[in-house]
Each structure stands twice: as structure tokens, then as C-alpha cells.
PDB file of C-alpha atoms in Angstrom:
ATOM      1  CA  MET A   1     135.029  98.143 142.802  1.00 59.00           C
ATOM      2  CA  ARG A   2     131.690  98.923 144.458  1.00 56.00           C
ATOM      3  CA  LEU A   3     131.877 102.541 143.272  1.00 51.00           C
ATOM      4  CA  PHE A   4     132.608 101.343 139.734  1.00 47.00           C
ATOM      5  CA  ARG A   5     129.579  99.052 139.771  1.00 54.00           C
ATOM      6  CA  GLN A   6     127.345 101.830 141.044  1.00 52.00           C
ATOM      7  CA  LEU A   7     128.562 104.190 138.328  1.00 45.00           C
ATOM      8  CA  LEU A   8     128.013 101.468 135.725  1.00 44.00           C
ATOM      9  CA  LEU A   9     124.448 100.874 136.911  1.00 46.00           C
ATOM     10  CA  ILE A  10     123.716 104.602 136.806  1.00 42.00           C
ATOM     11  CA  SER A  11     125.108 104.848 133.278  1.00 46.00           C
ATOM     12  CA  LEU A  12     123.021 101.911 132.111  1.00 39.00           C
ATOM     13  CA  SER A  13     119.923 103.463 133.662  1.00 42.00           C
ATOM     14  CA  PHE A  14     120.493 106.711 131.788  1.00 40.00           C
ATOM     15  CA  ILE A  15     120.986 104.770 128.551  1.00 36.00           C
ATOM     16  CA  ALA A  16     117.726 102.862 129.096  1.00 37.00           C
ATOM     17  CA  ILE A  17     115.839 106.085 129.872  1.00 36.00           C
ATOM     18  CA  SER A  18     117.306 107.768 126.801  1.00 40.00           C
ATOM     19  CA  ALA A  19     116.350 104.818 124.565  1.00 36.00           C
ATOM     20  CA  SER A  20     112.840 104.806 125.989  1.00 41.00           C
ATOM     21  CA  ALA A  21     112.498 108.547 125.361  1.00 46.00           C
ATOM     22  CA  GLN A  22     113.597 108.093 121.762  1.00 56.00           C
ATOM     23  CA  ASN A  23     110.702 105.691 121.218  1.00 80.00           C
ATOM     24  CA  VAL A  24     108.140 108.268 122.345  1.00 94.00           C
ATOM     25  CA  PRO A  25     106.670 110.166 119.342  1.00 96.00           C
ATOM     26  CA  ARG A  26     107.232 113.913 119.461  1.00 96.00           C
ATOM     27  CA  LEU A  27     104.275 116.267 119.359  1.00 97.00           C
ATOM     28  CA  GLY A  28     104.585 118.565 116.375  1.00 95.00           C
ATOM     29  CA  GLN A  29     106.940 116.219 114.554  1.00 95.00           C
ATOM     30  CA  GLU A  30     105.553 112.678 114.455  1.00 97.00           C
ATOM     31  CA  TYR A  31     101.978 113.744 115.242  1.00 98.00           C
ATOM     32  CA  THR A  32      99.843 116.800 115.925  1.00 98.00           C
ATOM     33  CA  VAL A  33      96.766 117.459 118.036  1.00 98.00           C
ATOM     34  CA  LEU A  34      93.630 119.152 116.720  1.00 98.00           C
ATOM     35  CA  ASP A  35      92.832 122.525 118.275  1.00 96.00           C
ATOM     36  CA  ARG A  36      89.215 121.403 118.448  1.00 97.00           C
ATOM     37  CA  PRO A  37      88.915 117.667 119.160  1.00 97.00           C
ATOM     38  CA  GLN A  38      86.053 116.045 117.288  1.00 97.00           C
ATOM     39  CA  PRO A  39      83.395 113.860 118.951  1.00 96.00           C
ATOM     40  CA  VAL A  40      83.834 110.097 118.755  1.00 96.00           C
ATOM     41  CA  GLU A  41      81.369 107.263 119.302  1.00 93.00           C
ATOM     42  CA  ALA A  42      83.658 104.337 120.035  1.00 94.00           C
ATOM     43  CA  GLY A  43      82.967 103.973 123.762  1.00 95.00           C
ATOM     44  CA  LYS A  44      85.839 102.108 125.445  1.00 96.00           C
ATOM     45  CA  LYS A  45      87.405 101.404 122.077  1.00 98.00           C
ATOM     46  CA  VAL A  46      89.664 103.767 120.146  1.00 98.00           C
ATOM     47  CA  GLU A  47      88.232 105.413 117.038  1.00 98.00           C
ATOM     48  CA  ILE A  48      90.494 105.448 113.974  1.00 98.00           C
ATOM     49  CA  THR A  49      89.487 107.709 111.074  1.00 98.00           C
ATOM     50  CA  GLU A  50      91.449 107.343 107.844  1.00 98.00           C
ATOM     51  CA  PHE A  51      91.170 110.033 105.183  1.00 98.00           C
ATOM     52  CA  PHE A  52      92.211 108.602 101.813  1.00 98.00           C
ATOM     53  CA  GLY A  53      91.540 108.580  98.077  1.00 98.00           C
ATOM     54  CA  TYR A  54      91.653 105.783  95.504  1.00 98.00           C
ATOM     55  CA  PHE A  55      93.612 108.123  93.194  1.00 98.00           C
ATOM     56  CA  CYS A  56      96.391 108.569  95.787  1.00 98.00           C
ATOM     57  CA  PRO A  57      99.648 106.576  95.225  1.00 98.00           C
ATOM     58  CA  ALA A  58     100.659 106.929  98.883  1.00 98.00           C
ATOM     59  CA  CYS A  59      97.233 105.633 100.001  1.00 98.00           C
ATOM     60  CA  ASN A  60      97.603 102.701  97.632  1.00 98.00           C
ATOM     61  CA  ALA A  61     101.033 101.837  99.052  1.00 97.00           C
ATOM     62  CA  PHE A  62      99.819 102.257 102.639  1.00 98.00           C
ATOM     63  CA  GLU A  63      96.633 100.162 102.328  1.00 97.00           C
ATOM     64  CA  PRO A  64      98.182  96.668 102.778  1.00 96.00           C
ATOM     65  CA  TYR A  65     100.087  97.875 105.857  1.00 97.00           C
ATOM     66  CA  LEU A  66      96.948  99.457 107.295  1.00 97.00           C
ATOM     67  CA  GLU A  67      94.864  96.314 106.798  1.00 96.00           C
ATOM     68  CA  ALA A  68      97.493  94.198 108.597  1.00 96.00           C
ATOM     69  CA  TRP A  69      97.668  96.768 111.390  1.00 97.00           C
ATOM     70  CA  ILE A  70      93.875  96.795 111.832  1.00 97.00           C
ATOM     71  CA  LYS A  71      93.843  93.007 112.226  1.00 96.00           C
ATOM     72  CA  LYS A  72      96.622  93.211 114.813  1.00 96.00           C
ATOM     73  CA  GLN A  73      94.653  95.725 116.904  1.00 97.00           C
ATOM     74  CA  GLY A  74      91.726  93.311 117.259  1.00 95.00           C
ATOM     75  CA  ASP A  75      88.666  94.656 119.041  1.00 96.00           C
ATOM     76  CA  ARG A  76      90.483  97.592 120.644  1.00 97.00           C
ATOM     77  CA  ILE A  77      89.642  99.913 117.743  1.00 98.00           C
ATOM     78  CA  VAL A  78      86.772 101.060 115.545  1.00 98.00           C
ATOM     79  CA  VAL A  79      87.799 102.067 112.022  1.00 98.00           C
ATOM     80  CA  LYS A  80      86.109 104.714 109.892  1.00 98.00           C
ATOM     81  CA  ARG A  81      87.193 105.729 106.394  1.00 98.00           C
ATOM     82  CA  VAL A  82      86.543 109.009 104.620  1.00 98.00           C
ATOM     83  CA  HIS A  83      87.186 109.279 100.879  1.00 98.00           C
ATOM     84  CA  VAL A  84      88.313 112.848 100.218  1.00 98.00           C
ATOM     85  CA  ASN A  85      87.194 115.066  97.349  1.00 94.00           C
ATOM     86  CA  PHE A  86      90.526 116.076  95.862  1.00 94.00           C
ATOM     87  CA  HIS A  87      90.770 116.625  92.082  1.00 90.00           C
ATOM     88  CA  GLU A  88      86.943 116.596  91.911  1.00 89.00           C
ATOM     89  CA  LEU A  89      86.852 112.811  91.541  1.00 94.00           C
ATOM     90  CA  VAL A  90      83.348 112.560  92.954  1.00 97.00           C
ATOM     91  CA  THR A  91      82.787 109.262  91.133  1.00 98.00           C
ATOM     92  CA  GLN A  92      85.502 107.649  93.250  1.00 98.00           C
ATOM     93  CA  GLN A  93      83.863 108.976  96.386  1.00 98.00           C
ATOM     94  CA  LYS A  94      80.490 107.607  95.297  1.00 98.00           C
ATOM     95  CA  LEU A  95      82.115 104.269  94.499  1.00 98.00           C
ATOM     96  CA  PHE A  96      83.607 104.010  97.984  1.00 98.00           C
ATOM     97  CA  TYR A  97      80.437 105.028  99.828  1.00 98.00           C
ATOM     98  CA  THR A  98      78.379 102.615  97.752  1.00 98.00           C
ATOM     99  CA  LEU A  99      80.754  99.789  98.669  1.00 98.00           C
ATOM    100  CA  GLU A 100      80.465 100.884 102.293  1.00 98.00           C
ATOM    101  CA  ALA A 101      76.648 100.856 102.125  1.00 98.00           C
ATOM    102  CA  MET A 102      76.780  97.351 100.638  1.00 98.00           C
ATOM    103  CA  GLY A 103      79.126  96.154 103.377  1.00 98.00           C
ATOM    104  CA  LYS A 104      81.796  95.375 100.784  1.00 98.00           C
ATOM    105  CA  VAL A 105      84.671  97.703 101.703  1.00 98.00           C
ATOM    106  CA  ASP A 106      86.843  95.074 103.393  1.00 95.00           C
ATOM    107  CA  GLU A 107      86.407  92.731 100.441  1.00 97.00           C
ATOM    108  CA  TYR A 108      86.918  95.277  97.654  1.00 98.00           C
ATOM    109  CA  GLN A 109      89.195  97.998  99.034  1.00 98.00           C
ATOM    110  CA  LEU A 110      92.432  96.559  97.642  1.00 98.00           C
ATOM    111  CA  LYS A 111      90.699  95.540  94.403  1.00 98.00           C
ATOM    112  CA  THR A 112      89.527  99.113  93.888  1.00 98.00           C
ATOM    113  CA  PHE A 113      93.002 100.503  94.467  1.00 98.00           C
ATOM    114  CA  ASN A 114      94.314  97.968  91.942  1.00 98.00           C
ATOM    115  CA  ALA A 115      91.695  99.035  89.402  1.00 98.00           C
ATOM    116  CA  TYR A 116      93.128 102.545  89.419  1.00 98.00           C
ATOM    117  CA  HIS A 117      96.849 101.948  89.960  1.00 98.00           C
ATOM    118  CA  VAL A 118      97.349  98.611  88.181  1.00 98.00           C
ATOM    119  CA  ASP A 119      94.543  98.275  85.627  1.00 97.00           C
ATOM    120  CA  ARG A 120      94.640 102.025  84.848  1.00 97.00           C
ATOM    121  CA  ASN A 121      90.888 102.457  85.162  1.00 98.00           C
ATOM    122  CA  ARG A 122      90.659 106.145  86.159  1.00 97.00           C
ATOM    123  CA  LEU A 123      87.230 105.643  87.758  1.00 98.00           C
ATOM    124  CA  SER A 124      86.559 109.256  86.790  1.00 97.00           C
ATOM    125  CA  THR A 125      83.201 108.718  85.049  1.00 98.00           C
ATOM    126  CA  ASP A 126      80.092 106.725  85.870  1.00 98.00           C
ATOM    127  CA  ALA A 127      80.849 104.493  82.867  1.00 98.00           C
ATOM    128  CA  GLU A 128      84.319 103.661  84.178  1.00 98.00           C
ATOM    129  CA  VAL A 129      82.919 102.888  87.611  1.00 98.00           C
ATOM    130  CA  MET A 130      80.312 100.545  86.113  1.00 98.00           C
ATOM    131  CA  LYS A 131      83.003  98.859  84.037  1.00 98.00           C
ATOM    132  CA  TYR A 132      84.829  98.106  87.272  1.00 98.00           C
ATOM    133  CA  VAL A 133      81.617  96.909  88.956  1.00 98.00           C
ATOM    134  CA  GLU A 134      81.025  94.418  86.151  1.00 98.00           C
ATOM    135  CA  LYS A 135      84.629  93.222  86.183  1.00 97.00           C
ATOM    136  CA  VAL A 136      84.708  92.379  89.897  1.00 97.00           C
ATOM    137  CA  GLY A 137      81.259  90.761  89.829  1.00 97.00           C
ATOM    138  CA  LEU A 138      79.290  93.097  92.077  1.00 98.00           C
ATOM    139  CA  ASP A 139      75.495  93.108  91.857  1.00 98.00           C
ATOM    140  CA  LYS A 140      75.184  95.857  89.240  1.00 97.00           C
ATOM    141  CA  LYS A 141      71.519  96.698  89.847  1.00 98.00           C
ATOM    142  CA  LYS A 142      71.931  96.938  93.604  1.00 98.00           C
ATOM    143  CA  PHE A 143      75.125  98.938  93.177  1.00 98.00           C
ATOM    144  CA  THR A 144      73.494 101.345  90.713  1.00 98.00           C
ATOM    145  CA  ASP A 145      70.476 101.950  92.930  1.00 98.00           C
ATOM    146  CA  ILE A 146      72.669 102.869  95.893  1.00 98.00           C
ATOM    147  CA  TYR A 147      75.247 104.762  93.802  1.00 98.00           C
ATOM    148  CA  SER A 148      72.544 107.128  92.515  1.00 97.00           C
ATOM    149  CA  SER A 149      70.698 107.504  95.823  1.00 98.00           C
ATOM    150  CA  PHE A 150      70.181 110.532  98.033  1.00 98.00           C
ATOM    151  CA  ALA A 151      71.948 108.673 100.847  1.00 98.00           C
ATOM    152  CA  ILE A 152      75.205 108.721  98.888  1.00 98.00           C
ATOM    153  CA  GLN A 153      74.840 112.436  98.195  1.00 97.00           C
ATOM    154  CA  SER A 154      74.463 112.938 101.946  1.00 98.00           C
ATOM    155  CA  LYS A 155      77.669 110.970 102.468  1.00 98.00           C
ATOM    156  CA  LEU A 156      79.510 113.294 100.077  1.00 98.00           C
ATOM    157  CA  SER A 157      78.314 116.337 102.014  1.00 97.00           C
ATOM    158  CA  ARG A 158      79.333 114.719 105.269  1.00 98.00           C
ATOM    159  CA  ALA A 159      82.798 113.914 103.887  1.00 98.00           C
ATOM    160  CA  ALA A 160      83.286 117.557 102.891  1.00 97.00           C
ATOM    161  CA  GLN A 161      82.317 118.680 106.393  1.00 98.00           C
ATOM    162  CA  LEU A 162      84.703 116.189 108.016  1.00 98.00           C
ATOM    163  CA  MET A 163      87.566 117.375 105.829  1.00 98.00           C
ATOM    164  CA  THR A 164      86.933 120.890 107.115  1.00 97.00           C
ATOM    165  CA  ASP A 165      86.519 119.846 110.750  1.00 97.00           C
ATOM    166  CA  TYR A 166      89.709 117.754 110.706  1.00 98.00           C
ATOM    167  CA  LYS A 167      91.657 120.280 108.571  1.00 96.00           C
ATOM    168  CA  ILE A 168      92.618 117.673 105.994  1.00 98.00           C
ATOM    169  CA  ASN A 169      95.007 118.912 103.313  1.00 96.00           C
ATOM    170  CA  GLY A 170      96.717 115.672 102.345  1.00 97.00           C
ATOM    171  CA  VAL A 171      96.222 111.914 102.331  1.00 98.00           C
ATOM    172  CA  PRO A 172      96.603 109.391 103.762  1.00 98.00           C
ATOM    173  CA  THR A 173      95.901 111.048 107.093  1.00 98.00           C
ATOM    174  CA  VAL A 174      94.886 109.088 110.181  1.00 98.00           C
ATOM    175  CA  VAL A 175      93.090 110.709 113.112  1.00 98.00           C
ATOM    176  CA  ILE A 176      92.998 108.808 116.388  1.00 98.00           C
ATOM    177  CA  ASP A 177      90.269 109.436 118.981  1.00 98.00           C
ATOM    178  CA  GLY A 178      89.208 112.603 117.182  1.00 98.00           C
ATOM    179  CA  ARG A 179      92.359 114.347 118.453  1.00 98.00           C
ATOM    180  CA  PHE A 180      95.692 112.937 117.343  1.00 98.00           C
ATOM    181  CA  VAL A 181      96.656 113.436 113.678  1.00 98.00           C
ATOM    182  CA  VAL A 182      99.261 111.253 111.953  1.00 98.00           C
ATOM    183  CA  SER A 183     100.560 111.256 108.362  1.00 98.00           C
ATOM    184  CA  PRO A 184     101.818 107.648 108.281  1.00 97.00           C
ATOM    185  CA  ALA A 185     103.098 107.580 104.694  1.00 96.00           C
ATOM    186  CA  ASP A 186     105.142 110.764 105.195  1.00 96.00           C
ATOM    187  CA  LEU A 187     106.671 109.423 108.411  1.00 96.00           C
ATOM    188  CA  ASN A 188     107.666 106.165 106.763  1.00 95.00           C
ATOM    189  CA  ALA A 189     109.169 107.962 103.764  1.00 94.00           C
ATOM    190  CA  LYS A 190     111.234 110.239 106.028  1.00 94.00           C
ATOM    191  CA  SER A 191     112.508 107.210 107.944  1.00 93.00           C
ATOM    192  CA  ARG A 192     113.744 105.703 104.651  1.00 91.00           C
ATOM    193  CA  ASN A 193     112.317 102.383 105.743  1.00 90.00           C
ATOM    194  CA  THR A 194     112.471  99.767 102.972  1.00 87.00           C
ATOM    195  CA  SER A 195     111.071  96.884 105.001  1.00 87.00           C
ATOM    196  CA  THR A 196     107.754  95.357 103.981  1.00 87.00           C
ATOM    197  CA  ASP A 197     107.087  94.242 107.563  1.00 90.00           C
ATOM    198  CA  PRO A 198     104.237  96.315 109.082  1.00 89.00           C
ATOM    199  CA  ALA A 199     106.026  96.121 112.437  1.00 90.00           C
ATOM    200  CA  ASN A 200     108.806  98.294 110.993  1.00 93.00           C
ATOM    201  CA  HIS A 201     106.525 100.917 109.420  1.00 96.00           C
ATOM    202  CA  ALA A 202     107.434 104.252 111.045  1.00 97.00           C
ATOM    203  CA  GLY A 203     103.902 105.635 110.744  1.00 98.00           C
ATOM    204  CA  LEU A 204     102.303 102.560 112.273  1.00 98.00           C
ATOM    205  CA  LYS A 205     104.726 102.683 115.209  1.00 97.00           C
ATOM    206  CA  VAL A 206     103.453 106.157 116.034  1.00 98.00           C
ATOM    207  CA  MET A 207      99.863 104.984 115.640  1.00 98.00           C
ATOM    208  CA  ASP A 208     100.590 102.036 117.964  1.00 98.00           C
ATOM    209  CA  TRP A 209     101.896 104.364 120.654  1.00 98.00           C
ATOM    210  CA  ILE A 210      98.894 106.696 120.443  1.00 98.00           C
ATOM    211  CA  VAL A 211      96.348 103.859 120.394  1.00 98.00           C
ATOM    212  CA  ASP A 212      97.986 102.279 123.465  1.00 97.00           C
ATOM    213  CA  LYS A 213      97.909 105.639 125.250  1.00 97.00           C
ATOM    214  CA  VAL A 214      94.255 106.348 124.453  1.00 98.00           C
ATOM    215  CA  TYR A 215      93.093 102.789 125.135  1.00 98.00           C
ATOM    216  CA  GLN A 216      94.711 102.835 128.578  1.00 97.00           C
ATOM    217  CA  GLU A 217      93.121 106.198 129.340  1.00 96.00           C
ATOM    218  CA  LYS A 218      89.680 104.918 128.350  1.00 96.00           C
ATOM    219  CA  ASN A 219      89.953 101.630 130.202  1.00 96.00           C
ATOM    220  CA  SER A 220      91.884 102.561 133.341  1.00 89.00           C
ATOM    221  CA  VAL A 221      90.240 101.180 136.474  1.00 67.00           C
ATOM    222  CA  LYS A 222      91.023 102.619 139.869  1.00 55.00           C
ATOM    223  CA  ALA A 223      92.035  99.882 142.240  1.00 47.00           C
ATOM    224  CA  ALA A 224      89.829  99.469 145.298  1.00 51.00           C
ATOM    225  CA  PRO A 225      91.613 100.257 148.591  1.00 54.00           C
ATOM    226  CA  ALA A 226      93.256  97.169 150.034  1.00 53.00           C
ATOM    227  CA  VAL A 227      91.710  95.776 153.204  1.00 49.00           C
ATOM    228  CA  THR A 228      94.523  95.190 155.671  1.00 48.00           C
ATOM    229  CA  ALA A 229      94.379  93.127 158.841  1.00 48.00           C
ATOM    230  CA  ALA A 230      94.496  96.324 160.892  1.00 48.00           C
ATOM    231  CA  THR A 231      91.518  97.918 159.125  1.00 48.00           C
ATOM    232  CA  ALA A 232      89.569  94.672 159.387  1.00 48.00           C
ATOM    233  CA  ALA A 233      90.252  94.481 163.116  1.00 50.00           C
ATOM    234  CA  SER A 234      89.305  98.134 163.533  1.00 52.00           C
ATOM    235  CA  ALA A 235      86.018  97.554 161.716  1.00 49.00           C
ATOM    236  CA  ALA A 236      85.254  94.529 163.841  1.00 49.00           C
ATOM    237  CA  THR A 237      85.877  96.528 167.035  1.00 50.00           C
ATOM    238  CA  ALA A 238      83.693  99.375 165.892  1.00 50.00           C
ATOM    239  CA  ALA A 239      80.816  97.122 164.919  1.00 50.00           C
ATOM    240  CA  PRO A 240      78.154  96.635 167.645  1.00 51.00           C
ATOM    241  CA  ALA A 241      78.038  93.165 169.227  1.00 52.00           C
ATOM    242  CA  PRO A 242      75.040  91.088 168.143  1.00 51.00           C
ATOM    243  CA  THR A 243      72.242  90.919 170.758  1.00 51.00           C
ATOM    244  CA  LYS A 244      70.994  87.568 172.001  1.00 52.00           C
ATOM    245  CA  LYS A 245      67.370  86.714 171.544  1.00 49.00           C
ATOM    246  CA  LYS A 246      65.538  86.134 174.793  1.00 46.00           C
TER     247      LYS A 246
END
């Protein structure tokens, strides 16, 4: 009976180890690592860079999941977004970076996706962008001034450079800590997940694992050596006895 119990415990241990291993994302399959990691400025937090486009159906579908995931991460992460220049839709890029300059991305990100994918506003000309601006009630003069500024042109140049540095050839793509590259929409599609619960999103599970890994690396604290009774006694013996004042 004892031998049977021991064999049972060993079998259960192997099953637990196997299940744990299955939950670990595989390099080259669920994520990749950049040959040349890019610099990040997040300090002890984990930098998340999302490459996306308003024109992209997969980005549109992923956005609500991403927003819920960002809220769940709390102050562990810093999020950056880069609107890519696919299909030469520069007006969409300028729209995003103007919203970013106005501090309106969080408020208008889903609305802008809806403008393209639901309202069928292509946002492919300045006139279409301004039509959207008027519809959602943004300050048109302030928006126009920023939209046409040199600062936005600089943002477009910077976006092009980042796409090259991060080797972006599809969206949505998420880069974690300037190193780990995930294609969350592709992973979820391959998993055939039909759940609307962000906790079941295959791409976000991989992102969770990587963020946990990086956050622990950045915030690991070496424990100070424990002071035992023996070491305390040894220190007391070694210390010179106090001299009495005469």
C-alpha cells in the first residue's frame, strides 16, 4: 500500500509539472525576441508598446480586450501606442497623434475605431477627419492647429523609425520591455477562442506571463543575510569591551 501511494504521488507530481509547463509560452511560437532589444524608459515598470492602425479589423476587435487588460495591470505597466503607416493612410496617423497630443486617446480610441468600422468613415482625407472631429465634439480649432503642426510631422517620422527598429510587418503587434514580441490577435484566432472574457484571450495570457516575468526581474530585491543567534554572539564577543571613565 505504501509503495502504491508513493507511485501515485510521483505520478501526480509529473502531471502537475506537465500542466505547469503547458502554461509557459513557447519562444518562437507564442512570442519572439528581438535580435536588438530597444531602449525603454519605464524604470521599475514594464513598458508596453502597441503597434496598431485604425483601418485594421483585428486591431478593432482587440481594442476592448486590450483596454480591459491595461486596467487590470494597474501601475505595473506604461503603455505606448504607435499608429503604423500601412496603406499610406497618413491622415489616420495624424488623427491618432493629434488625439495623443491633446490627451484624448483614452477617451476617443474606441470612438475612432467605430468611426471607421461602424460608421464607415474612411478617415482617408483631411475632410473626413474633420467630419469625425465635428461629430464627436472635439475642439476643432485646437485639433486643426495640432493636426497641421510640425510636431505631428515629427511623430510620423518617429513612427516610421520605430516600425523599422521593431521589424513590424503586421498589426496588432505588442512589444513588451523593448524585447518580447507578441501577435495577440493571431494567437487568439489560432486558439479558436470564442469567449468574450479577457481572461480567456490567448494573446493576453501570453502577455500576462511576459509582464509578470519582466516585472519580477525589474523589482527583485535580494534578501539581507539573516542574523542568527550564533552570529550575534560572535559579534558581541569580537567587539571590544567599553572602557570605564575614571
